[in-house]
Structures are given as structure tokens and as C-alpha cells.
Tab-separated table of C-alpha atoms in Angstrom:
chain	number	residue	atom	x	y	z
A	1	UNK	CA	243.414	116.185	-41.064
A	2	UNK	CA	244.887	119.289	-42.626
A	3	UNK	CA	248.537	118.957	-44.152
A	4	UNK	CA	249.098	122.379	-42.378
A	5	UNK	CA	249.269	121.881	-39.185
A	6	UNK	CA	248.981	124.715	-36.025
A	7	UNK	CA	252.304	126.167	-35.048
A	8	UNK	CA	252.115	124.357	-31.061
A	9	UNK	CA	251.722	120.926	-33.046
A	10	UNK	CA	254.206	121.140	-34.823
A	11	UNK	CA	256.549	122.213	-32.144
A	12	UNK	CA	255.169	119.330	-30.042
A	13	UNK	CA	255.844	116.491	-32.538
A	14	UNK	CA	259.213	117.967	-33.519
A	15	UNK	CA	260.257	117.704	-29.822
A	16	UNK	CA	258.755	113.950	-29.852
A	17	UNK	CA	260.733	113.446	-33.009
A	18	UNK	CA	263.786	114.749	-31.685
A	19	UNK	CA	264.029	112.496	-29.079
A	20	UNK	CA	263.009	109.722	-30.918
A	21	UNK	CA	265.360	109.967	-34.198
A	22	UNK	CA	268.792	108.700	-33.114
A	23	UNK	CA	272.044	110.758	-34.166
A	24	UNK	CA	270.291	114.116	-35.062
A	25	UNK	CA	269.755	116.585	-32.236
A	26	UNK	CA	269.167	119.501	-35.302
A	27	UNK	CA	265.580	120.987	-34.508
A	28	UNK	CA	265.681	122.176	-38.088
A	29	UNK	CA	266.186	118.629	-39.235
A	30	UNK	CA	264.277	117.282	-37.379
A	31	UNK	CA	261.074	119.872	-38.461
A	32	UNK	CA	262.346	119.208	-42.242
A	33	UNK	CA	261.640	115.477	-41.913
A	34	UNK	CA	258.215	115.931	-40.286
A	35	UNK	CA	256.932	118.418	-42.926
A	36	UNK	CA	258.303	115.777	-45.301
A	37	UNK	CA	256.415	112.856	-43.667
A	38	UNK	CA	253.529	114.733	-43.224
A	39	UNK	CA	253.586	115.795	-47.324
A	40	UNK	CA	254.161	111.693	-47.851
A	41	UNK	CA	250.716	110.919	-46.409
A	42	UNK	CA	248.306	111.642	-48.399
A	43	UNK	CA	244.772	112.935	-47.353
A	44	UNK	CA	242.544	110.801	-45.602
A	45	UNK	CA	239.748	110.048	-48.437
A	46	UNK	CA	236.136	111.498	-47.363
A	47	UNK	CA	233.876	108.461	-45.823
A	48	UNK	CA	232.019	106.813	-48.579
A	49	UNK	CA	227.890	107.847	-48.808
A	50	UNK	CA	225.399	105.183	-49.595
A	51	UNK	CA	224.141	105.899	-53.525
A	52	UNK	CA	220.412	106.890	-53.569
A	53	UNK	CA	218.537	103.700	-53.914
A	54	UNK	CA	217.053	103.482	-58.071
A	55	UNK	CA	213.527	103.978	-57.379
A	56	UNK	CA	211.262	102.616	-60.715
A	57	UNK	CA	209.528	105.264	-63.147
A	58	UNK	CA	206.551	106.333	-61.917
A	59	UNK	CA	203.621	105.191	-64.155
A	60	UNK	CA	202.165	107.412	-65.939
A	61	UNK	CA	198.382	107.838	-65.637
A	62	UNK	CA	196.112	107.648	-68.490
A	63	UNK	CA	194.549	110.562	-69.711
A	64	UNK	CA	190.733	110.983	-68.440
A	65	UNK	CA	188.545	110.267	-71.047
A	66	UNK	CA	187.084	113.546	-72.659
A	67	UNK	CA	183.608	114.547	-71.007
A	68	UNK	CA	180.441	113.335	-72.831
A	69	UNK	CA	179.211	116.285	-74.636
A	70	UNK	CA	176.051	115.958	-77.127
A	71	UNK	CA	176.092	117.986	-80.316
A	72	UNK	CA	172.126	118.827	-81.707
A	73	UNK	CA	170.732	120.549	-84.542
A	74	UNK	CA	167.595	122.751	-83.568
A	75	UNK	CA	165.747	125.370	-84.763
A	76	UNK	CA	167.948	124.992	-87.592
A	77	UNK	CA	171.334	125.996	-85.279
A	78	UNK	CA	174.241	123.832	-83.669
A	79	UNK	CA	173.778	123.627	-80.137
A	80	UNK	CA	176.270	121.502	-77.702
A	81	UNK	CA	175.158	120.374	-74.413
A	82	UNK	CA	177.784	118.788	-71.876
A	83	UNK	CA	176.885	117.143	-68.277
A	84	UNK	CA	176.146	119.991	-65.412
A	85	UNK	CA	176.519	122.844	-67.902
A	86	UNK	CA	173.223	124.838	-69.871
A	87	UNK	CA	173.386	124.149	-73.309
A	88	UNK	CA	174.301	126.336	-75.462
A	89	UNK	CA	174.087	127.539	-79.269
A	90	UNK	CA	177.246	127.319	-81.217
A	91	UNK	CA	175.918	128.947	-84.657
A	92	UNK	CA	173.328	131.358	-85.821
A	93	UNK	CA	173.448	131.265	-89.509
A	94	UNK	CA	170.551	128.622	-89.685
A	95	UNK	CA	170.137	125.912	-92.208
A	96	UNK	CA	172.158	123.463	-90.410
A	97	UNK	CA	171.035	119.337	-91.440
A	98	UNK	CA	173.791	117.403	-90.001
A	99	UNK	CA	176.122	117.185	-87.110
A	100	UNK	CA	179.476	115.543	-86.017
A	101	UNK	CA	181.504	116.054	-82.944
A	102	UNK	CA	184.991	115.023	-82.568
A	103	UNK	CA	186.055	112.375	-80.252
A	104	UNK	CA	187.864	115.081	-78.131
A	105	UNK	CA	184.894	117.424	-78.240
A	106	UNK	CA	186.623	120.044	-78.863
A	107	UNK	CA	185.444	120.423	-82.919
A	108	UNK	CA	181.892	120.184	-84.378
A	109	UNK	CA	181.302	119.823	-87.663
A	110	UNK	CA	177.984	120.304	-89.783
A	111	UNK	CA	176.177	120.257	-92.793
A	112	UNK	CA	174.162	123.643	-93.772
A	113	UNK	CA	171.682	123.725	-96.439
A	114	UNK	CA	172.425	126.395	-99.299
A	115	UNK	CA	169.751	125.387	-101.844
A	116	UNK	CA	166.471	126.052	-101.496
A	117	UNK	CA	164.892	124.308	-104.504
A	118	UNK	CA	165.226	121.086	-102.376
A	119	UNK	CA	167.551	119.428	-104.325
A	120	UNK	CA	169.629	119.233	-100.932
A	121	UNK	CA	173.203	121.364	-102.116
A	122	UNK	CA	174.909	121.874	-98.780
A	123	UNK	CA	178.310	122.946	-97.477
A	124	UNK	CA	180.524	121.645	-95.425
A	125	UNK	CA	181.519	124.250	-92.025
A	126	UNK	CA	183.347	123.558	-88.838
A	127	UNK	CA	182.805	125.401	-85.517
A	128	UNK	CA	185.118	125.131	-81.825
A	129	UNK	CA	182.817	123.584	-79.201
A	130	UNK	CA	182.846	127.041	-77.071
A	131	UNK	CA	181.281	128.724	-80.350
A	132	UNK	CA	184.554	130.111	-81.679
A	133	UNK	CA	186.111	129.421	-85.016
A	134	UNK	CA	183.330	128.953	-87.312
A	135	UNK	CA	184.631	128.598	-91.097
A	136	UNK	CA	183.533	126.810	-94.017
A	137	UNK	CA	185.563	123.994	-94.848
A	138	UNK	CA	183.877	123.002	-98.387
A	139	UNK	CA	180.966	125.338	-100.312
A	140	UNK	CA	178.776	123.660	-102.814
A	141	UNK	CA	180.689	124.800	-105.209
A	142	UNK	CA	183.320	123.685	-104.154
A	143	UNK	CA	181.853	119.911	-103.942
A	144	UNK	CA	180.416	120.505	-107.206
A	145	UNK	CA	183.357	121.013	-108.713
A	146	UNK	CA	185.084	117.488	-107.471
A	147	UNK	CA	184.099	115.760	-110.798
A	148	UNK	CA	182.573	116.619	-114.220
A	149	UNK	CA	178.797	117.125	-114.668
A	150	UNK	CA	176.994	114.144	-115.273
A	151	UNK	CA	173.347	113.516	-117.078
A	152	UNK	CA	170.228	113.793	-114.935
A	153	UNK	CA	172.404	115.382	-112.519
A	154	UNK	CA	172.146	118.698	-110.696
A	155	UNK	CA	175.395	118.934	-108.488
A	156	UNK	CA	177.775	116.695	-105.941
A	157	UNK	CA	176.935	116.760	-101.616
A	158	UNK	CA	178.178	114.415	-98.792
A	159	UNK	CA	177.268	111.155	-98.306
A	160	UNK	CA	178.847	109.317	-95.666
A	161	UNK	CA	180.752	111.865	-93.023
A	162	UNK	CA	182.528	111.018	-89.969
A	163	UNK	CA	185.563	112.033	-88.001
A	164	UNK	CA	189.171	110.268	-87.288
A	165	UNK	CA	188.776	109.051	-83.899
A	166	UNK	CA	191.672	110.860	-81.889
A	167	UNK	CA	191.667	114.289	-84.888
A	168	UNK	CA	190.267	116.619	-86.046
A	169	UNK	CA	189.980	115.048	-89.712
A	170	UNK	CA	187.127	113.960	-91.096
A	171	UNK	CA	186.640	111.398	-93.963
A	172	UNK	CA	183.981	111.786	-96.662
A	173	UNK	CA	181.862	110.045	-99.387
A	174	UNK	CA	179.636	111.731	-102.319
A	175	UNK	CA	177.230	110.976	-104.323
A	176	UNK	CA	175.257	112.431	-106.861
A	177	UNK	CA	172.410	114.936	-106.441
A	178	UNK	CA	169.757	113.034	-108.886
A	179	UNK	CA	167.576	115.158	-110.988
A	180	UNK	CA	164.565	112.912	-110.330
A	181	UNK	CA	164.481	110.263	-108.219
A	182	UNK	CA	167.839	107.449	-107.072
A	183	UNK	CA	170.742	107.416	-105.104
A	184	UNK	CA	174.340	107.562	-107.229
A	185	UNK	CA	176.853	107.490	-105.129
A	186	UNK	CA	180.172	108.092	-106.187
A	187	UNK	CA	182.440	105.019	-104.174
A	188	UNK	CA	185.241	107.547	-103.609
A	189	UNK	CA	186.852	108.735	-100.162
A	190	UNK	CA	188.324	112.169	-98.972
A	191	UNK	CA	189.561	113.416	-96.665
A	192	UNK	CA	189.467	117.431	-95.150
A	193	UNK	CA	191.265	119.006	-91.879
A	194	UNK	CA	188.398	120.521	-90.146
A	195	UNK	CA	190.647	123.171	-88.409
A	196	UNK	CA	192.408	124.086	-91.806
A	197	UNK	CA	189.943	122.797	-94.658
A	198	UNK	CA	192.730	121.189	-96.360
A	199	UNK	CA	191.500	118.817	-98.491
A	200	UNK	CA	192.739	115.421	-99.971
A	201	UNK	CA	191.325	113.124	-102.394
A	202	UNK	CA	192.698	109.296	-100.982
A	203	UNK	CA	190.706	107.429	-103.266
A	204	UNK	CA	189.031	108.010	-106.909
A	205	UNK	CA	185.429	107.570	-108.012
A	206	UNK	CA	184.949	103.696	-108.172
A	207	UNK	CA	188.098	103.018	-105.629
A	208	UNK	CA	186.392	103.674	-102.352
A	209	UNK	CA	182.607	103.073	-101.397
A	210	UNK	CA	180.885	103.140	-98.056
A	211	UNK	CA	183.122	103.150	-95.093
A	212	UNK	CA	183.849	102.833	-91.060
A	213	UNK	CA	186.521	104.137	-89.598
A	214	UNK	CA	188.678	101.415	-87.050
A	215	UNK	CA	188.355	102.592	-83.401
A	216	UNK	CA	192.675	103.283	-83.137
A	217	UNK	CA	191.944	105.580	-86.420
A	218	UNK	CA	194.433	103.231	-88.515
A	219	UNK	CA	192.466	102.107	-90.728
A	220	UNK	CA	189.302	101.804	-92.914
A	221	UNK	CA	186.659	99.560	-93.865
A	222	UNK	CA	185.382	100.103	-97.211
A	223	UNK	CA	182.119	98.245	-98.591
A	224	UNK	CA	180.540	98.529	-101.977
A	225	UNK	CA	177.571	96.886	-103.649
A	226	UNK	CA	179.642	93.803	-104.657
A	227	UNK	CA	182.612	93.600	-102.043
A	228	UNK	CA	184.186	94.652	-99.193
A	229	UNK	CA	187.657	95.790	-98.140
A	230	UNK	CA	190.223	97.275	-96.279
A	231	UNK	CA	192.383	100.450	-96.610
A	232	UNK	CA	194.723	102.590	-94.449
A	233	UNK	CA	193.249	105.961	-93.366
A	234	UNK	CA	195.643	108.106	-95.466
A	235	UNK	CA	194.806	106.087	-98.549
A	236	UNK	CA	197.864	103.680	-98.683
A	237	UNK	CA	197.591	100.084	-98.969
A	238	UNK	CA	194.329	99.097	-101.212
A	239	UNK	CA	192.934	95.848	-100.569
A	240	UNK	CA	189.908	95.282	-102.390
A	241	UNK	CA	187.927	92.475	-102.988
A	242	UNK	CA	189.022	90.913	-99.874
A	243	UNK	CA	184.825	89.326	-99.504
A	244	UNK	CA	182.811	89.547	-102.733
A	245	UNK	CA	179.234	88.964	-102.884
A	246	UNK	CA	176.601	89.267	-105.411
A	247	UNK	CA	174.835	92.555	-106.260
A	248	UNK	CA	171.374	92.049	-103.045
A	249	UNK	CA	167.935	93.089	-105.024
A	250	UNK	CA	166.592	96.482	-103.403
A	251	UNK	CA	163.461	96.354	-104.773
A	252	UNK	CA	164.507	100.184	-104.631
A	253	UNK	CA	166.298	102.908	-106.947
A	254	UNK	CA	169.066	102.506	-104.608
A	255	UNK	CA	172.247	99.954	-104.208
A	256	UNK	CA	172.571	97.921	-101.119
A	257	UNK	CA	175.751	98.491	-99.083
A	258	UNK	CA	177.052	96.139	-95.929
A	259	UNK	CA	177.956	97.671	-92.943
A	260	UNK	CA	181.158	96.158	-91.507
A	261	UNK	CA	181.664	96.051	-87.893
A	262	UNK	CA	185.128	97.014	-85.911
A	263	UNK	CA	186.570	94.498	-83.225
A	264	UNK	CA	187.276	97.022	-79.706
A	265	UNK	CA	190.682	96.439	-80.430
A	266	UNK	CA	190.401	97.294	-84.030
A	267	UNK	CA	192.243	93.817	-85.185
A	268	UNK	CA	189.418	92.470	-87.156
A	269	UNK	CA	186.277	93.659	-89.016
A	270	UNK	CA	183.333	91.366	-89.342
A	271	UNK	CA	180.340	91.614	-91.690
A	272	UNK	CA	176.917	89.714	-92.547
A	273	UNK	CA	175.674	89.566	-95.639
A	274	UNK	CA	172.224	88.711	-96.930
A	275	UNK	CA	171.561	86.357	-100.245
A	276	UNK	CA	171.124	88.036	-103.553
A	277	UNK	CA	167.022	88.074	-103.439
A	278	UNK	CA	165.535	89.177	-100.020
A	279	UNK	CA	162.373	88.104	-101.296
A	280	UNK	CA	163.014	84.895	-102.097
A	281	UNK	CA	160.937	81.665	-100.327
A	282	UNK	CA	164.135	80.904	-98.277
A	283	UNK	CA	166.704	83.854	-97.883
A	284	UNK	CA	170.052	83.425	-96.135
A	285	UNK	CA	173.012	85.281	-95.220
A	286	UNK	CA	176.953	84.904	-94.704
A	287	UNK	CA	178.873	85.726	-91.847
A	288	UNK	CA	182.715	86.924	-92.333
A	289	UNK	CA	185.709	87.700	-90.610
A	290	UNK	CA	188.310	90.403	-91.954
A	291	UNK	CA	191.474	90.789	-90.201
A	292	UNK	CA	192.874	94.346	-90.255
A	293	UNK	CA	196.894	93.010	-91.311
A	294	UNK	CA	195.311	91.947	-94.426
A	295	UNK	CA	195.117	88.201	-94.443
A	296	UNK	CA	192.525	86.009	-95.699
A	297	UNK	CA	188.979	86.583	-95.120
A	298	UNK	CA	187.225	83.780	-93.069
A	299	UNK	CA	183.580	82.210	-93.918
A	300	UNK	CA	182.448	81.894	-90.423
A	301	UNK	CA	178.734	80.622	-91.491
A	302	UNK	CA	175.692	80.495	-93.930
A	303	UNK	CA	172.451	80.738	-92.031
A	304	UNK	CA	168.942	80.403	-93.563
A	305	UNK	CA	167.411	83.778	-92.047
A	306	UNK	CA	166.320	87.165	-92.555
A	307	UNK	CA	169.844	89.793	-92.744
A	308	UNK	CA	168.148	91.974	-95.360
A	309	UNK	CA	164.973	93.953	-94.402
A	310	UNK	CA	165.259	94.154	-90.419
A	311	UNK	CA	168.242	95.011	-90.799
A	312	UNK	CA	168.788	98.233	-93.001
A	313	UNK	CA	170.232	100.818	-90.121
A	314	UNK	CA	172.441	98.552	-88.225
A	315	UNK	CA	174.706	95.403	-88.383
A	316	UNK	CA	173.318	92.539	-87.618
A	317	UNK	CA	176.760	90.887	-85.710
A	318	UNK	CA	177.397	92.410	-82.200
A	319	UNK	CA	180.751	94.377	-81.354
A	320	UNK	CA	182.635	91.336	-80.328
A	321	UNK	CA	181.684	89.690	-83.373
A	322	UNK	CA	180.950	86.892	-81.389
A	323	UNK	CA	176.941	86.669	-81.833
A	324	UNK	CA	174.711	88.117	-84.967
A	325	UNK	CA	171.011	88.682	-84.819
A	326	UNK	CA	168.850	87.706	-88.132
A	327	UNK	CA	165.037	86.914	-88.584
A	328	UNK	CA	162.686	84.587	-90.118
A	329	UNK	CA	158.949	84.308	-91.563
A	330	UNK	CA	156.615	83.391	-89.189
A	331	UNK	CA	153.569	82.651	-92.037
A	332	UNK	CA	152.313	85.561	-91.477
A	333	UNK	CA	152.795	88.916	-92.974
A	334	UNK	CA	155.171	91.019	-91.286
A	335	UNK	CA	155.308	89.090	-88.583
A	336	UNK	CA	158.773	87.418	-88.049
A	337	UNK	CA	160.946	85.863	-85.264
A	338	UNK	CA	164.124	87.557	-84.271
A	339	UNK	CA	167.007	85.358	-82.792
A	340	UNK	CA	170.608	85.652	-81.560
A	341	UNK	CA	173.190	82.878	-82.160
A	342	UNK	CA	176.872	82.477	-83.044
A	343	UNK	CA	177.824	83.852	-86.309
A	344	UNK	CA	178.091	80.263	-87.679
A	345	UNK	CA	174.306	80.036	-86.582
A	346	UNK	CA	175.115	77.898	-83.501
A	347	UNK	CA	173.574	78.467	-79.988
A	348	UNK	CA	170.397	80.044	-81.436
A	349	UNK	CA	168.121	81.435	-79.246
A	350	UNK	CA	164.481	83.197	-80.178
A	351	UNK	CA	164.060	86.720	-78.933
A	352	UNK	CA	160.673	88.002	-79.929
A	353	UNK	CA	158.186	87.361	-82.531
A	354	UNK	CA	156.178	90.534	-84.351
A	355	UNK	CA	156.696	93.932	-86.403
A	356	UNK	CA	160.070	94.325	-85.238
A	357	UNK	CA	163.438	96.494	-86.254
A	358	UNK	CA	166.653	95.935	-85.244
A	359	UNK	CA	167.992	98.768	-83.589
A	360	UNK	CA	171.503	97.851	-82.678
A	361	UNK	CA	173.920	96.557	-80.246
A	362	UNK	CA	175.651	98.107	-77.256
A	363	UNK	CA	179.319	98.221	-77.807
A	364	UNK	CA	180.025	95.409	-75.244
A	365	UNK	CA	177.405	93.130	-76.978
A	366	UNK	CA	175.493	92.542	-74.084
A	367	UNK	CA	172.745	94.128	-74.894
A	368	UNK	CA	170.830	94.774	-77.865
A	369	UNK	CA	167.927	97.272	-79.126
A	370	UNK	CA	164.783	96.456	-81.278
A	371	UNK	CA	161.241	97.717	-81.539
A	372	UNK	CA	158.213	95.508	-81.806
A	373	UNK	CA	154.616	96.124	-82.103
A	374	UNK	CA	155.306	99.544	-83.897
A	375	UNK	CA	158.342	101.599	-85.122
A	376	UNK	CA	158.534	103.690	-81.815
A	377	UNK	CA	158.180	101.001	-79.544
A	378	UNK	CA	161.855	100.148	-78.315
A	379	UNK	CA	162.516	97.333	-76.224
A	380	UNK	CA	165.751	96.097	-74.457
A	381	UNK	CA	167.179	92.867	-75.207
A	382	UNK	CA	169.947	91.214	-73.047
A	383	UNK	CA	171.557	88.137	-74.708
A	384	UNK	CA	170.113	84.911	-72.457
A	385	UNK	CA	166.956	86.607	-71.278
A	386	UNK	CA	163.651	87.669	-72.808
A	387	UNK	CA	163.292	91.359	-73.972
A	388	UNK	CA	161.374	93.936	-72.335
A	389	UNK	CA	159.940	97.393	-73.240
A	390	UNK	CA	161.783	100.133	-72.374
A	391	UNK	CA	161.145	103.843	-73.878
A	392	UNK	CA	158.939	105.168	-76.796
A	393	UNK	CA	161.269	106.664	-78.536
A	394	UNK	CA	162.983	107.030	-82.451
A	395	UNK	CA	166.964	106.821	-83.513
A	396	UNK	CA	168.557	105.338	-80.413
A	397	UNK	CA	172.376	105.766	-79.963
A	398	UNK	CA	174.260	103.610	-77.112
A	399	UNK	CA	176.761	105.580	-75.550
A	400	UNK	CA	178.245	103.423	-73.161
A	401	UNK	CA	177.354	99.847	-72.706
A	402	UNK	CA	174.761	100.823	-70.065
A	403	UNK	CA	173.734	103.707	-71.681
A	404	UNK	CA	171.955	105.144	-74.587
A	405	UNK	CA	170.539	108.891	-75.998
A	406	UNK	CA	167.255	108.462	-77.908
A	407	UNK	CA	164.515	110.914	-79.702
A	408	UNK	CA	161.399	111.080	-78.414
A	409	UNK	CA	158.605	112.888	-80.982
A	410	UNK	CA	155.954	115.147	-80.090
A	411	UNK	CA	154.236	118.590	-81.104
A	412	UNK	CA	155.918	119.386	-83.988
A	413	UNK	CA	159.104	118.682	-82.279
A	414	UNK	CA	161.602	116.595	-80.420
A	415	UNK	CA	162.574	115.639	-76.771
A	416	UNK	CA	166.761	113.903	-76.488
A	417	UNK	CA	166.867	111.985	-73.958
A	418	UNK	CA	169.555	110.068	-71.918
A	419	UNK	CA	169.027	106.947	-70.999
A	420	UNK	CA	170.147	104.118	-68.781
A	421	UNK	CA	169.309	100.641	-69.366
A	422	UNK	CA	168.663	100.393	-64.848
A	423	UNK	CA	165.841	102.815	-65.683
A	424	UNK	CA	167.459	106.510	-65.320
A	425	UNK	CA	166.456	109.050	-67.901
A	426	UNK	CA	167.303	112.734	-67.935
A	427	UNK	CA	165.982	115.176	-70.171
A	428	UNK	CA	168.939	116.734	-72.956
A	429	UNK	CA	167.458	119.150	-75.201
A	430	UNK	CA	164.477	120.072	-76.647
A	431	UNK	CA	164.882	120.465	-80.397
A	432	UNK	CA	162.409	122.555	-82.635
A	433	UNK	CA	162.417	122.299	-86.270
A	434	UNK	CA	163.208	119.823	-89.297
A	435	UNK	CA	165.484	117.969	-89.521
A	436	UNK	CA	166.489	116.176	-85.902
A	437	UNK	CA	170.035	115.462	-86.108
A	438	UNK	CA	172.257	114.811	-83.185
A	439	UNK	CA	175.807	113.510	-82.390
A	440	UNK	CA	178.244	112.896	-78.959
A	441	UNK	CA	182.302	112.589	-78.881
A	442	UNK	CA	181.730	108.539	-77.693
């Protein structure tokens, strides 16, 4: 109620009061002593509200994955073809060899050809996936001028290439562009913004080597002819030498380098090696587990197989690390059985027998690729149950674990195709000229 009260209130409680109060008759008294009991009281506190009920944070929903988009070199150009949409050609000044595409598809970068006495000088250029942006990141000069000239040498180029999952970095190996005939590759390790071009050098000739980049972009497998190691992807935190191995026999003018395989979750890296001669009546190879916060390395087995010669594009151990393919002689020429087993060589389990190339795993190990009976000739494998043909096709590429993109050869040209491993396949690209490069953001 309000302290000020209407004037025929008042009056009515005064007369109440009056009556009531003994030895004062005084209206003016009597209204004093009202007004002062009425000041006395104090205001009647507002009726209590119920407090909104704490309701939990919504969760916040994880970013779609970036579409699939397929980056292709034809007719010498960079062309980028994405699901539903018409390709189209991202750059006109020709000469392009090599492709990336970053794992947000938003940033291709390529190789172009500057030399034409063959000797294969390139440069390094970047272009936005909507055709925008196009700079060059590194000239041939520029790589030239890395290191000092060396003998029977006629410049520096790229080697390994491949972009920071999750950035638009790339890292970067070189080697050196023989006079003649070999392969000298530098062991070293860069590292260039490809919206920028700035460059930095993380690791010195002889200090890096081959390399593959963990899937959370943290870190860095590095292999060389002789060992294999670890290394954060700015360059911090060197460990060498965490699996040496002695220097396999090419046959060849070039070195031998292991390819290490990522765990999904990027905690481990796993790699098979085969035995020093490949030749040799009885060859062998180790199986070995890295982990990524840079403990020991574990032996995990020593099989008497093939690792060597079947396997020269991809690693022989699957994704999960969990199962490795290998080979053996059969007694006849060429002619070897492929099996699957544990990495210690346990659970083995024959495949095929034939002319066959390994042609990788799909990312959830399930499934496998290999050709048999002649180089184009790819079959699918699925661990527990026999192979079976599948496409005629050349450098296959799984892009899910269902799902692969493969070339297909033909009239002086090339056919990309999508594939699924149900039987689906849907025409990409055609692609006209040499060479047939292609990349997706996967």
C-alpha cells in the first residue's frame, strides 16, 4: 500500500483512532500519531519471482566437413571440379605439372614448368579455388638460389609438396636437378604461406628427409635412407634416429626412402621396412611403431616376405596399423603371393597369387587396392575375403573408405573417374595433355 494515503482514509481511520485512543479527544493528535504509525511500517516487500531455471549450454555443432572438390591438371591448366557444379579452369598460363588443394578447398597450389630444355626447373604459384588470386609463391630462381651450386648440377626444384591439413601452408622438400642421370635429394624441409609466399627454412640440408604430415597438422614424420623420425611442424623438437635401418640396395641411381604411416588420431606413426638386399634368396622386413610424444620406438615384428619391390608407391601397413600386406616368391618369375596379417606376421592370410602391385589401403583399413595380371588391372581386396576385379584404371586415390578417384587411359588422353567400391562410377574430367596430375581437399 502507498504511505500516502487518500484524504477520506485518512479521515476515516483518524475517527476510528479517536475513539479508540483513551485520554486524547485532539483530532490533530490523533492524525499526528497515524501519519507516524503509518511512516513506522515499512513497505510491504514485492512478492518474490521464481529465478529462471539454468538451462545447460547448448552444444555446439561441428562444422560440416568442406565439400569434396577435385583439383586436375589438363591441357596444361588447373581446373577444379566440385559435386553438382561444371568444372571449371582456374589458370591459363599453361605449363602446369603438379597440383595440391588445401584441405578447406579454398587454395590450390601447383607446379608450372619454366624450362624447356627438360631439365624440369619449375616454380612454385598459388591460385583461390574460384580462379582469383593467382601469384607465384617461389620462381626457379628463387629455388635455385636456396643453396650453393653443386657439380653435375643444373639448379634446385620441389620434391616432396604437400599442405598443413587445416592451412593454407605448405611444407616442402628439394632435391637436386642432376645433369645426367640420379636423384639427389637434399633431406631438408620448408615451409611457405601459400596466401603470402612467406617462406621459412625449418630444417637444413641433411636435417630433414622425406616426410608426412600427421592428420591434426602437429606434427611430422621424417624418413631418410637410414632412419626415421619425428619433428613438430614449425621445426621445433628434432628427434632423429628414433628407428635406424640399414641403407636397402636400389639396384637404381636412386636412395630408398620408407613411407611412414599416421594413426586417425595422429598418436602414433607406424612403418615397414624391407632387409638391406631385396634380391636376396630370403628377404624380410620390420614392422615399427612410433609414438608421436616421442617415446621409444617399438619392434612389432620381423617377417620373411617381400616389403621392397611391390611395394614402391604405398605403405605396406594399413591406416590402423593394425594389419601390413607383404609378398613372397612363388618359383616362378614375377609371379608372387600377396598376403595380409598382423604386423608381427600373425593371422596371415593369402590374397592373390600373380604380377601384382600394391596399390594401397582405404583409410579405415578395410579395404585394400592391388592390380594383378597387368599394371592397369585393379582389383578390390577386403580383409577376410578373396579379391575381385574392379576397374581398369592407373593411380587410384581412396577418398573415403568406400570411395576412390582413379585414371583411366585412352587416346592420347585421360578419363578421372569416381568410384565406389558398391559399383557406382561417375565420370570427373576429361584431361588432355602430359602430364596427368590430380588432387582433392580429403
Amino acid at each position: 500500500m502507498s504511505r500516502r494515503m487518500t484524504p477520506l482514509v485518512l479521515a476515516l481511520l483518524v475517527s476510528i483512532l479517536a475513539c479508540a485512543l483513551p485520554g486524547s479527544t485532539d483530532p490533530t493528535d490523533v492524525a499526528e500519531q497515524v501519519e507516524a504509525t503509518l511512516s513506522a511500517v515499512p513497505p510491504a516487500a514485492p512478492p518474490a519471482t521464481e529465478a529462471p531455471a539454468t538451462l545447460p549450454p547448448e552444444a555446439s555443432s561441428p562444422e560440416p566437413p568442406a565439400p569434396l572438390r577435385v583439383v586436375y591438371v589438363s591441357g596444361g591448366n588447373v581446373w577444379l571440379w566440385e559435386e553438382g557444379l561444371a568444372p571449371r579452369q582456374l589458370t591459363s598460363s599453361g605449363s602446369a605439372a603438379r597440383v595440391l588443394i588445401s584441405s578447406d578447398g579454398a587454395r590450390v597450389a601447383f607446379l608450372r614448368l619454366v624450362d624447356a630444355s627438360g631439365f624440369g626447373h619449375t616454380q612454385l604459384r598459388a591460385v583461390n579455388a574460384d580462379g582469383t588470386g593467382e601469384m607465384t609463391l617461389l620462381s626457379a630462381a628463387a629455388l635455385d638460389a636456396l643453396y650453393a651450386p653443386a657439380e653435375s648440377t643444373v639448379g634446385i626444384d620441389i620434391s616432396q609438396l604437400a599442405f598443413i591439413p587445416g592451412t593454407h601452408a605448405l611444407l616442402f622438400n628439394t632435391y637436386r636437378i642432376p645433369e645426367f642421370i640420379g636423384l639427389m635429394k637434399n633431406d631438408d624441409l620448408l615451409r611457405i604461406d601459400a596466401d603470402t609466399g612467406t617462406l621459412t627454412t625449418l630444417l637444413a640440408p641433411e636435417s630433414g628427409g622425406n616426410f608426412v604430415i600427421a592428420p591434426d597438422g602437429t606434427q611430422v614424420a621424417l624418413t631418410t635412407p637410414i632412419a626415421a623420425g619425428l619433428v613438430n611442424v614449425d621445426g621445433t623438437n628434432l628427434r632423429a634416429g628414433l628407428v635406424t635401418f640399414p641403407l636397402v640396395i636400389t639396384y637404381s641411381e636412386y636412395l630408398y626412402y620408407p613411407t611412414p604411416v599416421w594413426a586417425p588420431d595422429s598418436s602414433a606413426v607406424g612403418i615397414a621396412l624391407p632387409s638391406e638386399d631385396p634380391l636376396a634368396s630370403s628377404p624380410s622386413g620390420t614392422t615399427w611403431l612410433i609414438p608421436a610424444d616421442g617415446g621409444s620406438a617399438t619392434g612389432l615384428g620381423n617377417i620373411t616376405a617381400m616389403f621392397f619391390f611391390p611395394f614402391m608407391q604405398f605403405p605396406a601397413l594399413s591406416p590402423s596399423l593394425d594389419q601390413v600386406a607383404y609378398a613372397r616368391e612363388t618359383g616362378t618369375p614375377n609371379v608372387r603371393d600377396l598376403f595380409i596379417a598382423a604386423p608381427s606376421g600373425a593371422s596371415e592370410a593369402l590374397v592373390t597369387t600373380g604380377e601384382i602391385d600394391w596399390k594401397g589401403w582405404s583409410p579405415d583399413g578395410a579395404h585394400f587396392l592391388y592390380t594383378v595380371g597387368g599394371p592397369f588391372a585393379l582389383h578390390l581386396g577386403t580383409v577376410g575375403a578373396p579379391g575381385v576385379p574392379i576397374v581398369t584404371g592407373a593411380d587410384p586415390r581412396w577418398i573415403s573408405p568406400t570411395e576412390f578417384l582413379y585414371l583411366e587411359y585412352g587416346g592420347g588422353g585421360a578419363t578421372l573417374y569416381r568410384r565406389s567400391i558398391a559399383g557406382a562410377s561417375a565420370n570427373i574430367a576429361t584431361l588432355s595433355g602430359d602430364p596427368f596430375a590430380y588432387d582433392f581437399n580429403r
